Amino acid sequence: MSDRSQLSAWLAQHLDARNIDKIERLSGGASRETYHFVADGRPLVVQLQRPGSERSLPDEAELVRLVARHAVPVAPMVASGTDGTGAGFLITELVPGETIARRILRDQRYEMARSLLAGQLGAALGVLHAIDSDEADHLQALDQLVAARSYLDELDIASPVFELALRWLAAHRPPPSGLGIVHGDFRLGNFVIDEGGLVAVLDWELAHLGDPMEDLGWLCSKAWRFGSRAPVAGVGEYDQLYRAYERESGVAVDSGVVLWWRVLATLKWGTMCVGQARVHLDGLTRSHELAAIGRRVSQTEHDLLTELEGRW
Amino acid sequence: MVSEVDDVYGSPTAEELLQAVREWLERELVAEGTGRQRFDARVAANVLAIVERELAHGDRHRRRHAERLASLGITDDRTLAALIRSGDADHRLAEIAATVGETVADRLAVDDPGYPT
């Protein structure tokens, strides 16, 4: 549904709205298109599955409804399903606030938000991970270390540093901390923030079942500090995150386990950087931005070696 | 500053041409542009800056990398990656990490010298 007037007509019919306006395309993810629009004065967001995408938007909608019932802050769901062509769609309310990491980390107006955020993120994760995973049995359970290894092989990456990290990860793997709903991309950029802090957690596309500590490791990895010094999302300290998490989940956090997941997160981000550059190099989407991401691999290799220094 | 004379291509050199384009991007589009265009221009200027640094330091970095690999008895990254993966180097991972770390530092100096380390 690339045509705006077609999209507008479809939205009007589907939402039983008289007036659809201010349609604005947001991002061009690989698997979906996202648009802001206003339906009879109500600001909404629609995500449309691209043809051939394996990720199911109706499944994601089901998950978002589930976590909302358990009081995880999300954008309220308005509608979901499949359109006439069989492609999935998902419509939510537009939650007012800021999502851009750079602004959240630097703007004066978010100063109080920054001081509260690590605790709020810990609480949100604690609530999410306390949900009985049987309630989300439509989600896949993937071994993240196996997945990282196969993605590296699929891209045919010959990196001594990535291999060192994989060797370390295999030798130091902690026993599972439990099985829970893992958001899968829990970091700045996927949060709506206002002056009071966390308002909503967005983008549940990569959610899966797995070790809940994966989300904590991802959140604390250096890539998602966006150049800031503070370890938790670039805004807070581990203690703030862990204490709030433990309060909500009843599960004690082992910082050594989070470190293991942080190392895996860094490795995974490194391979994703290679993957992004390949999208450009293979001609799928020609983009100097994607090409440039390929040169961020050295950052992740540096981070891996720093994290593992003295741990061999 | 004018660089050394290049008998084949003359002046300006490849480095100076890149620099000229990057400065134009920074002056006209990064400083004056708005929204998406400004972001794209910043990315483009960064890309050119990477190429400038690689042209300036690449030969030295490649030579030093080859020397480091040779000190480990290895010829290229792919062989080293396979050796680590095989487990046969498990007793010397710290040594390998320290050695490849020097190359990573060189690469980072080209890719993003301002990266917080």
CSV table of C-alpha atoms in Angstrom, one decimal:
chain,number,residue,atom,x,y,z
A,1,MET,CA,0.0,0.0,0.0
A,2,SER,CA,2.5,2.5,-1.2
A,3,ASP,CA,0.0,5.0,-2.5
A,4,ARG,CA,-1.1,7.6,0.1
A,5,SER,CA,-4.7,8.0,-1.1
A,6,GLN,CA,-5.1,4.3,-1.2
A,7,LEU,CA,-3.7,4.1,2.4
A,8,SER,CA,-6.0,6.9,3.5
A,9,ALA,CA,-9.1,5.3,2.0
A,10,TRP,CA,-8.2,2.0,3.6
A,11,LEU,CA,-7.6,3.5,7.0
A,12,ALA,CA,-10.9,5.5,6.9
A,13,GLN,CA,-12.9,2.4,6.0
A,14,HIS,CA,-11.1,0.2,8.6
A,15,LEU,CA,-11.4,2.7,11.5
A,16,ASP,CA,-14.8,3.9,10.4
A,17,ALA,CA,-13.4,7.4,10.4
A,18,ARG,CA,-14.7,10.3,8.3
A,19,ASN,CA,-11.5,12.1,8.0
A,20,ILE,CA,-7.9,10.8,7.7
A,21,ASP,CA,-5.2,13.4,7.4
A,22,LYS,CA,-1.5,14.3,8.1
A,23,ILE,CA,-0.2,11.0,6.9
A,24,GLU,CA,3.5,11.1,7.4
A,25,ARG,CA,5.9,8.2,6.7
A,26,LEU,CA,8.2,7.6,9.6
A,27,SER,CA,10.8,4.9,9.2
A,28,GLY,CA,11.6,2.4,6.5
A,29,GLY,CA,12.4,-0.8,8.4
A,30,ALA,CA,13.3,-3.9,6.5
A,31,SER,CA,10.1,-5.7,7.5
A,32,ARG,CA,7.5,-3.0,7.8
A,33,GLU,CA,6.5,0.6,7.0
A,34,THR,CA,5.4,3.0,9.7
A,35,TYR,CA,3.1,6.0,9.3
A,36,HIS,CA,1.8,8.7,11.6
A,37,PHE,CA,-1.7,9.9,10.8
A,38,VAL,CA,-4.7,11.6,12.3
A,39,ALA,CA,-8.2,10.0,12.2
A,40,ASP,CA,-11.0,12.3,13.1
A,41,GLY,CA,-8.7,14.4,15.2
A,42,ARG,CA,-7.1,11.4,17.0
A,43,PRO,CA,-3.3,10.9,16.4
A,44,LEU,CA,-2.5,7.3,15.5
A,45,VAL,CA,0.3,5.1,14.2
A,46,VAL,CA,-0.1,2.4,11.6
A,47,GLN,CA,2.6,-0.3,10.9
A,48,LEU,CA,2.2,-2.3,7.7
A,49,GLN,CA,4.0,-5.5,7.0
A,50,ARG,CA,6.0,-5.7,3.9
A,51,PRO,CA,5.5,-8.5,1.4
A,52,GLY,CA,7.7,-11.5,2.3
A,53,SER,CA,8.3,-10.4,5.9
A,54,GLU,CA,8.2,-13.3,8.3
A,55,ARG,CA,7.4,-11.3,11.4
A,56,SER,CA,3.8,-11.3,12.1
A,57,LEU,CA,2.2,-8.0,13.1
A,58,PRO,CA,-1.0,-9.6,14.4
A,59,ASP,CA,1.1,-11.8,16.7
A,60,GLU,CA,3.0,-8.7,17.9
A,61,ALA,CA,-0.4,-7.0,18.6
A,62,GLU,CA,-1.4,-10.0,20.7
A,63,LEU,CA,1.8,-9.7,22.7
A,64,VAL,CA,1.4,-5.9,23.2
A,65,ARG,CA,-2.2,-6.5,24.5
A,66,LEU,CA,-0.9,-9.2,26.9
A,67,VAL,CA,1.9,-7.1,28.3
A,68,ALA,CA,-0.5,-4.1,28.6
A,69,ARG,CA,-2.8,-6.2,30.7
A,70,HIS,CA,0.1,-6.8,33.1
A,71,ALA,CA,0.8,-3.0,33.2
A,72,VAL,CA,3.9,-2.8,31.1
A,73,PRO,CA,3.7,0.7,29.7
A,74,VAL,CA,3.0,0.5,25.9
A,75,ALA,CA,1.3,2.4,23.2
A,76,PRO,CA,-2.5,1.5,23.5
A,77,MET,CA,-3.6,-0.9,20.7
A,78,VAL,CA,-6.3,0.3,18.5
A,79,ALA,CA,-6.6,-2.4,15.8
A,80,SER,CA,-4.7,-5.2,14.2
A,81,GLY,CA,-5.2,-7.9,11.7
A,82,THR,CA,-4.6,-8.6,8.0
A,83,ASP,CA,-5.7,-6.4,5.1
A,84,GLY,CA,-7.3,-7.5,1.9
A,85,THR,CA,-4.0,-8.7,0.5
A,86,GLY,CA,-3.1,-10.8,3.5
A,87,ALA,CA,-0.5,-8.4,4.8
A,88,GLY,CA,-0.5,-7.8,8.6
A,89,PHE,CA,-1.1,-4.4,10.1
A,90,LEU,CA,-1.1,-2.9,13.6
A,91,ILE,CA,-2.6,0.4,14.6
A,92,THR,CA,-1.8,2.1,18.0
A,93,GLU,CA,-2.4,5.4,19.6
A,94,LEU,CA,0.4,7.9,19.1
A,95,VAL,CA,2.0,8.4,22.5
A,96,PRO,CA,3.2,12.0,22.9
A,97,GLY,CA,6.9,12.4,23.9
A,98,GLU,CA,10.4,12.0,22.7
A,99,THR,CA,12.0,8.9,21.2
A,100,ILE,CA,15.3,10.3,19.8
A,101,ALA,CA,18.2,9.1,22.0
A,102,ARG,CA,20.4,12.1,21.4
A,103,ARG,CA,17.7,14.5,22.6
A,104,ILE,CA,16.8,12.4,25.6
A,105,LEU,CA,20.5,12.3,26.7
A,106,ARG,CA,21.3,15.9,26.1
A,107,ASP,CA,18.3,18.2,26.3
A,108,GLN,CA,17.9,20.2,29.6
A,109,ARG,CA,14.1,19.4,29.7
A,110,TYR,CA,14.8,15.7,30.2
A,111,GLU,CA,17.1,16.2,33.2
A,112,MET,CA,14.7,14.8,35.7
A,113,ALA,CA,13.7,12.0,33.3
A,114,ARG,CA,17.3,11.0,33.0
A,115,SER,CA,17.7,10.7,36.8
A,116,LEU,CA,14.6,8.5,37.0
A,117,LEU,CA,14.9,6.4,33.9
A,118,ALA,CA,17.2,3.6,35.0
A,119,GLY,CA,14.8,2.8,37.8
A,120,GLN,CA,11.8,3.0,35.6
A,121,LEU,CA,13.3,0.8,33.0
A,122,GLY,CA,14.3,-1.7,35.6
A,123,ALA,CA,10.7,-1.7,36.9
A,124,ALA,CA,9.2,-2.1,33.4
A,125,LEU,CA,11.5,-5.1,32.7
A,126,GLY,CA,10.8,-6.6,36.1
A,127,VAL,CA,7.0,-6.5,35.4
A,128,LEU,CA,7.5,-7.9,31.8
A,129,HIS,CA,9.7,-10.7,33.0
A,130,ALA,CA,7.4,-11.7,35.8
A,131,ILE,CA,4.7,-12.6,33.3
A,132,ASP,CA,4.2,-16.3,33.0
A,133,SER,CA,5.8,-17.3,29.7
A,134,ASP,CA,3.0,-19.8,29.0
A,135,GLU,CA,0.8,-16.8,28.3
A,136,ALA,CA,3.0,-16.0,25.3
A,137,ASP,CA,3.6,-19.5,23.9
A,138,HIS,CA,3.2,-18.2,20.3
A,139,LEU,CA,6.6,-16.6,20.7
A,140,GLN,CA,9.8,-18.4,19.5
A,141,ALA,CA,12.4,-19.5,22.0
A,142,LEU,CA,15.8,-19.1,20.3
A,143,ASP,CA,19.2,-19.9,21.8
A,144,GLN,CA,20.8,-16.4,21.4
A,145,LEU,CA,24.4,-17.7,21.4
A,146,VAL,CA,23.6,-20.3,18.6
A,147,ALA,CA,21.7,-17.5,16.7
A,148,ALA,CA,24.7,-15.2,16.9
A,149,ARG,CA,27.1,-17.9,15.7
A,150,SER,CA,24.8,-18.8,12.7
A,151,TYR,CA,24.3,-15.1,11.8
A,152,LEU,CA,28.1,-14.7,11.7
A,153,ASP,CA,28.5,-17.7,9.5
A,154,GLU,CA,25.6,-16.6,7.2
A,155,LEU,CA,27.4,-13.3,6.7
A,156,ASP,CA,30.7,-15.1,6.3
A,157,ILE,CA,32.5,-12.7,8.7
A,158,ALA,CA,36.2,-13.6,9.3
A,159,SER,CA,36.8,-11.5,12.5
A,160,PRO,CA,39.4,-12.7,15.0
A,161,VAL,CA,37.8,-10.5,17.7
A,162,PHE,CA,34.3,-11.9,17.1
A,163,GLU,CA,35.7,-15.4,17.3
A,164,LEU,CA,37.5,-14.6,20.6
A,165,ALA,CA,34.3,-13.3,22.0
A,166,LEU,CA,32.4,-16.4,20.9
A,167,ARG,CA,35.1,-18.6,22.4
A,168,TRP,CA,34.7,-16.7,25.7
A,169,LEU,CA,31.0,-16.7,25.6
A,170,ALA,CA,30.9,-20.5,25.1
A,171,ALA,CA,33.3,-21.1,27.9
A,172,HIS,CA,31.6,-18.8,30.4
A,173,ARG,CA,27.9,-19.3,29.7
A,174,PRO,CA,25.9,-19.0,33.0
A,175,PRO,CA,23.1,-21.3,33.8
A,176,PRO,CA,19.7,-19.9,32.6
A,177,SER,CA,18.2,-17.3,34.9
A,178,GLY,CA,14.7,-18.4,33.9
A,179,LEU,CA,12.4,-18.3,31.0
A,180,GLY,CA,10.5,-15.1,30.3
A,181,ILE,CA,9.2,-12.8,27.6
A,182,VAL,CA,12.3,-10.9,26.3
A,183,HIS,CA,11.6,-7.6,24.5
A,184,GLY,CA,14.7,-8.2,22.3
A,185,ASP,CA,15.5,-4.5,21.5
A,186,PHE,CA,15.1,-2.8,24.9
A,187,ARG,CA,17.1,0.5,24.5
A,188,LEU,CA,16.8,4.2,23.9
A,189,GLY,CA,15.2,4.8,20.6
A,190,ASN,CA,12.4,2.3,21.4
A,191,PHE,CA,11.1,4.2,24.5
A,192,VAL,CA,8.8,7.2,24.5
A,193,ILE,CA,10.1,9.6,27.2
A,194,ASP,CA,8.6,12.8,28.6
A,195,GLU,CA,9.8,15.2,31.4
A,196,GLY,CA,8.8,12.6,34.0
A,197,GLY,CA,10.6,9.7,32.3
A,198,LEU,CA,9.3,6.5,30.7
A,199,VAL,CA,5.9,6.7,29.1
A,200,ALA,CA,5.9,3.7,26.7
A,201,VAL,CA,8.0,0.8,25.4
A,202,LEU,CA,7.7,0.5,21.6
A,203,ASP,CA,8.8,-1.9,18.9
A,204,TRP,CA,8.0,-5.4,20.1
A,205,GLU,CA,9.1,-6.8,16.8
A,206,LEU,CA,12.0,-8.8,18.1
A,207,ALA,CA,10.3,-10.2,21.2
A,208,HIS,CA,10.9,-13.8,22.0
A,209,LEU,CA,11.0,-16.3,24.9
A,210,GLY,CA,14.4,-16.6,26.6
A,211,ASP,CA,16.6,-15.7,29.5
A,212,PRO,CA,15.3,-12.4,30.9
A,213,MET,CA,18.9,-11.2,31.6
A,214,GLU,CA,19.2,-10.7,27.8
A,215,ASP,CA,17.2,-7.5,28.0
A,216,LEU,CA,19.3,-6.2,30.9
A,217,GLY,CA,22.5,-6.9,29.0
A,218,TRP,CA,21.3,-5.3,25.8
A,219,LEU,CA,20.1,-2.2,27.7
A,220,CYS,CA,23.6,-1.8,29.4
A,221,SER,CA,25.8,-2.5,26.3
A,222,LYS,CA,28.0,0.3,25.2
A,223,ALA,CA,26.3,0.7,21.8
A,224,TRP,CA,23.1,1.8,23.5
A,225,ARG,CA,24.8,4.4,25.7
A,226,PHE,CA,25.1,6.6,22.7
A,227,GLY,CA,28.4,8.0,23.7
A,228,SER,CA,27.4,8.7,27.3
A,229,ARG,CA,29.4,7.4,30.3
A,230,ALA,CA,26.5,6.1,32.4
A,231,PRO,CA,26.2,2.3,32.0
A,232,VAL,CA,22.4,2.0,31.9
A,233,ALA,CA,21.1,3.3,28.6
A,234,GLY,CA,23.6,6.2,29.0
A,235,VAL,CA,21.5,7.7,31.8
A,236,GLY,CA,21.8,5.7,35.0
A,237,GLU,CA,23.8,3.3,37.3
A,238,TYR,CA,23.5,-0.5,37.5
A,239,ASP,CA,22.3,-0.3,41.1
A,240,GLN,CA,19.3,1.8,40.1
A,241,LEU,CA,18.3,-0.7,37.4
A,242,TYR,CA,18.9,-3.8,39.4
A,243,ARG,CA,17.1,-2.7,42.6
A,244,ALA,CA,14.0,-1.6,40.7
A,245,TYR,CA,14.1,-4.8,38.7
A,246,GLU,CA,14.4,-7.0,41.8
A,247,ARG,CA,11.5,-5.2,43.4
A,248,GLU,CA,9.2,-5.9,40.6
A,249,SER,CA,10.3,-9.3,39.5
A,250,GLY,CA,11.4,-10.9,42.8
A,251,VAL,CA,14.5,-12.1,41.0
A,252,ALA,CA,18.0,-11.2,42.2
A,253,VAL,CA,20.3,-9.9,39.5
A,254,ASP,CA,23.8,-11.3,39.2
A,255,SER,CA,26.0,-8.7,37.7
A,256,GLY,CA,28.3,-11.4,36.3
A,257,VAL,CA,25.4,-12.9,34.4
A,258,VAL,CA,24.5,-9.4,33.0
A,259,LEU,CA,28.1,-9.0,31.9
A,260,TRP,CA,27.9,-12.2,29.9
A,261,TRP,CA,24.7,-10.9,28.2
A,262,ARG,CA,26.4,-7.5,27.6
A,263,VAL,CA,29.2,-9.2,25.8
A,264,LEU,CA,26.8,-11.2,23.7
A,265,ALA,CA,24.9,-8.0,23.0
A,266,THR,CA,28.0,-6.2,21.8
A,267,LEU,CA,28.9,-9.2,19.6
A,268,LYS,CA,25.4,-9.3,18.2
A,269,TRP,CA,25.4,-5.5,17.5
A,270,GLY,CA,28.8,-5.9,15.7
A,271,THR,CA,27.4,-8.6,13.4
A,272,MET,CA,24.3,-6.4,12.8
A,273,CYS,CA,26.6,-3.6,11.7
A,274,VAL,CA,28.1,-5.9,9.2
A,275,GLY,CA,24.6,-7.0,8.1
A,276,GLN,CA,23.4,-3.4,7.7
A,277,ALA,CA,26.4,-2.6,5.4
A,278,ARG,CA,25.6,-5.8,3.4
A,279,VAL,CA,22.1,-4.5,2.7
A,280,HIS,CA,23.8,-1.7,0.9
A,281,LEU,CA,26.6,-3.7,-0.7
A,282,ASP,CA,24.3,-6.4,-1.9
A,283,GLY,CA,22.2,-3.7,-3.6
A,284,LEU,CA,19.0,-4.3,-1.7
A,285,THR,CA,18.9,-0.7,-0.5
A,286,ARG,CA,21.7,1.6,-1.7
A,287,SER,CA,22.5,4.0,1.2
A,288,HIS,CA,25.6,5.7,2.3
A,289,GLU,CA,24.2,5.6,5.9
A,290,LEU,CA,24.0,1.8,5.8
A,291,ALA,CA,27.5,1.6,4.2
A,292,ALA,CA,28.9,3.8,7.0
A,293,ILE,CA,27.4,1.5,9.7
A,294,GLY,CA,29.8,-1.1,8.4
A,295,ARG,CA,32.7,1.0,9.7
A,296,ARG,CA,31.2,0.9,13.2
A,297,VAL,CA,32.4,-2.7,13.6
A,298,SER,CA,35.7,-1.5,15.0
A,299,GLN,CA,33.8,0.2,17.8
A,300,THR,CA,32.2,-3.1,18.8
A,301,GLU,CA,35.5,-5.0,18.5
A,302,HIS,CA,37.1,-2.4,20.8
A,303,ASP,CA,34.2,-2.7,23.2
A,304,LEU,CA,34.5,-6.6,23.2
A,305,LEU,CA,38.2,-6.5,23.9
A,306,THR,CA,37.7,-3.9,26.7
A,307,GLU,CA,34.9,-5.9,28.3
A,308,LEU,CA,36.9,-9.1,28.2
A,309,GLU,CA,40.3,-7.7,29.3
A,310,GLY,CA,41.6,-9.7,32.2
A,311,ARG,CA,38.9,-12.3,31.9
A,312,TRP,CA,40.7,-14.8,29.6
B,1,MET,CA,49.2,23.7,3.0
B,2,VAL,CA,50.2,22.2,-0.4
B,3,SER,CA,51.1,18.5,-0.3
B,4,GLU,CA,54.1,16.9,-1.9
B,5,VAL,CA,54.2,17.0,-5.7
B,6,ASP,CA,52.6,14.0,-7.5
B,7,ASP,CA,54.0,13.8,-11.0
B,8,VAL,CA,51.1,11.7,-12.4
B,9,TYR,CA,48.0,13.5,-11.0
B,10,GLY,CA,49.5,16.8,-9.9
B,11,SER,CA,47.6,19.0,-7.5
B,12,PRO,CA,45.1,18.8,-5.8
B,13,THR,CA,45.7,15.2,-4.5
B,14,ALA,CA,43.0,12.7,-3.8
B,15,GLU,CA,43.2,13.7,-0.2
B,16,GLU,CA,42.8,17.4,-1.0
B,17,LEU,CA,39.8,16.7,-3.2
B,18,LEU,CA,38.1,14.7,-0.6
B,19,GLN,CA,38.8,17.4,2.0
B,20,ALA,CA,37.3,20.0,-0.3
B,21,VAL,CA,34.1,18.1,-0.7
B,22,ARG,CA,33.8,17.3,3.0
B,23,GLU,CA,34.3,21.0,3.9
B,24,TRP,CA,31.6,22.0,1.4
B,25,LEU,CA,29.2,19.4,3.0
B,26,GLU,CA,30.0,20.7,6.5
B,27,ARG,CA,29.7,24.3,5.5
B,28,GLU,CA,26.6,24.3,3.4
B,29,LEU,CA,24.5,21.2,4.4
B,30,VAL,CA,25.5,20.2,7.9
B,31,ALA,CA,25.5,23.8,9.2
B,32,GLU,CA,22.7,25.2,7.1
B,33,GLY,CA,20.5,22.2,6.2
B,34,THR,CA,17.5,20.9,8.1
B,35,GLY,CA,16.0,17.6,9.2
B,36,ARG,CA,16.8,14.5,7.1
B,37,GLN,CA,19.1,16.4,4.6
B,38,ARG,CA,21.2,17.7,7.4
B,39,PHE,CA,21.5,14.2,9.0
B,40,ASP,CA,22.4,12.7,5.6
B,41,ALA,CA,25.0,15.4,5.0
B,42,ARG,CA,26.5,14.8,8.4
B,43,VAL,CA,26.8,11.0,7.6
B,44,ALA,CA,28.3,11.8,4.2
B,45,ALA,CA,30.9,14.2,5.8
B,46,ASN,CA,31.8,11.5,8.3
B,47,VAL,CA,32.3,9.0,5.5
B,48,LEU,CA,34.6,11.3,3.7
B,49,ALA,CA,36.6,11.9,6.9
B,50,ILE,CA,37.0,8.2,7.3
B,51,VAL,CA,38.4,7.9,3.8
B,52,GLU,CA,40.8,10.8,4.4
B,53,ARG,CA,42.2,9.2,7.5
B,54,GLU,CA,42.5,5.8,5.8
B,55,LEU,CA,44.5,7.4,3.0
B,56,ALA,CA,46.7,9.1,5.5
B,57,HIS,CA,47.3,6.1,7.8
B,58,GLY,CA,46.2,3.0,5.9
B,59,ASP,CA,49.6,1.9,4.5
B,60,ARG,CA,51.2,2.1,8.0
B,61,HIS,CA,48.2,0.3,9.6
B,62,ARG,CA,48.3,-2.5,7.0
B,63,ARG,CA,52.0,-3.0,7.5
B,64,ARG,CA,51.8,-3.1,11.2
B,65,HIS,CA,48.8,-5.5,11.1
B,66,ALA,CA,50.8,-7.9,8.9
B,67,GLU,CA,53.7,-7.8,11.3
B,68,ARG,CA,51.4,-8.5,14.3
B,69,LEU,CA,49.9,-11.5,12.5
B,70,ALA,CA,53.4,-12.7,11.6
B,71,SER,CA,54.4,-12.6,15.3
B,72,LEU,CA,51.6,-15.0,15.9
B,73,GLY,CA,52.7,-17.2,13.0
B,74,ILE,CA,49.6,-16.3,11.0
B,75,THR,CA,49.2,-14.8,7.5
B,76,ASP,CA,45.6,-13.4,7.4
B,77,ASP,CA,42.6,-12.7,9.6
B,78,ARG,CA,40.6,-15.6,8.1
B,79,THR,CA,43.2,-18.1,9.2
B,80,LEU,CA,43.4,-16.5,12.7
B,81,ALA,CA,39.6,-16.5,13.0
B,82,ALA,CA,39.5,-20.2,12.1
B,83,LEU,CA,42.3,-21.0,14.5
B,84,ILE,CA,40.5,-19.3,17.4
B,85,ARG,CA,37.3,-21.1,16.5
B,86,SER,CA,39.0,-24.5,16.4
B,87,GLY,CA,39.9,-24.2,20.1
B,88,ASP,CA,43.5,-25.0,19.3
B,89,ALA,CA,44.5,-21.5,20.5
B,90,ASP,CA,42.5,-21.6,23.8
B,91,HIS,CA,45.8,-21.5,25.8
B,92,ARG,CA,46.9,-18.2,24.3
B,93,LEU,CA,43.6,-16.2,23.9
B,94,ALA,CA,44.9,-13.4,26.1
B,95,GLU,CA,48.0,-13.0,23.9
B,96,ILE,CA,46.0,-13.1,20.7
B,97,ALA,CA,43.5,-10.6,22.2
B,98,ALA,CA,46.3,-8.2,23.1
B,99,THR,CA,47.8,-8.5,19.6
B,100,VAL,CA,44.6,-8.0,17.6
B,101,GLY,CA,43.7,-5.2,20.0
B,102,GLU,CA,46.5,-3.1,18.6
B,103,THR,CA,45.0,-3.4,15.1
B,104,VAL,CA,41.5,-2.6,16.4
B,105,ALA,CA,43.0,0.5,18.0
B,106,ASP,CA,44.4,1.5,14.6
B,107,ARG,CA,41.1,0.8,12.8
B,108,LEU,CA,39.2,2.8,15.4
B,109,ALA,CA,41.6,5.7,14.9
B,110,VAL,CA,40.5,5.7,11.2
B,111,ASP,CA,36.8,4.9,11.7
B,112,ASP,CA,36.0,7.0,14.7
B,113,PRO,CA,38.9,8.7,16.5
B,114,GLY,CA,36.5,10.4,18.9
B,115,TYR,CA,34.9,7.1,20.1
B,116,PRO,CA,34.8,7.1,24.0
B,117,THR,CA,37.3,4.4,25.0
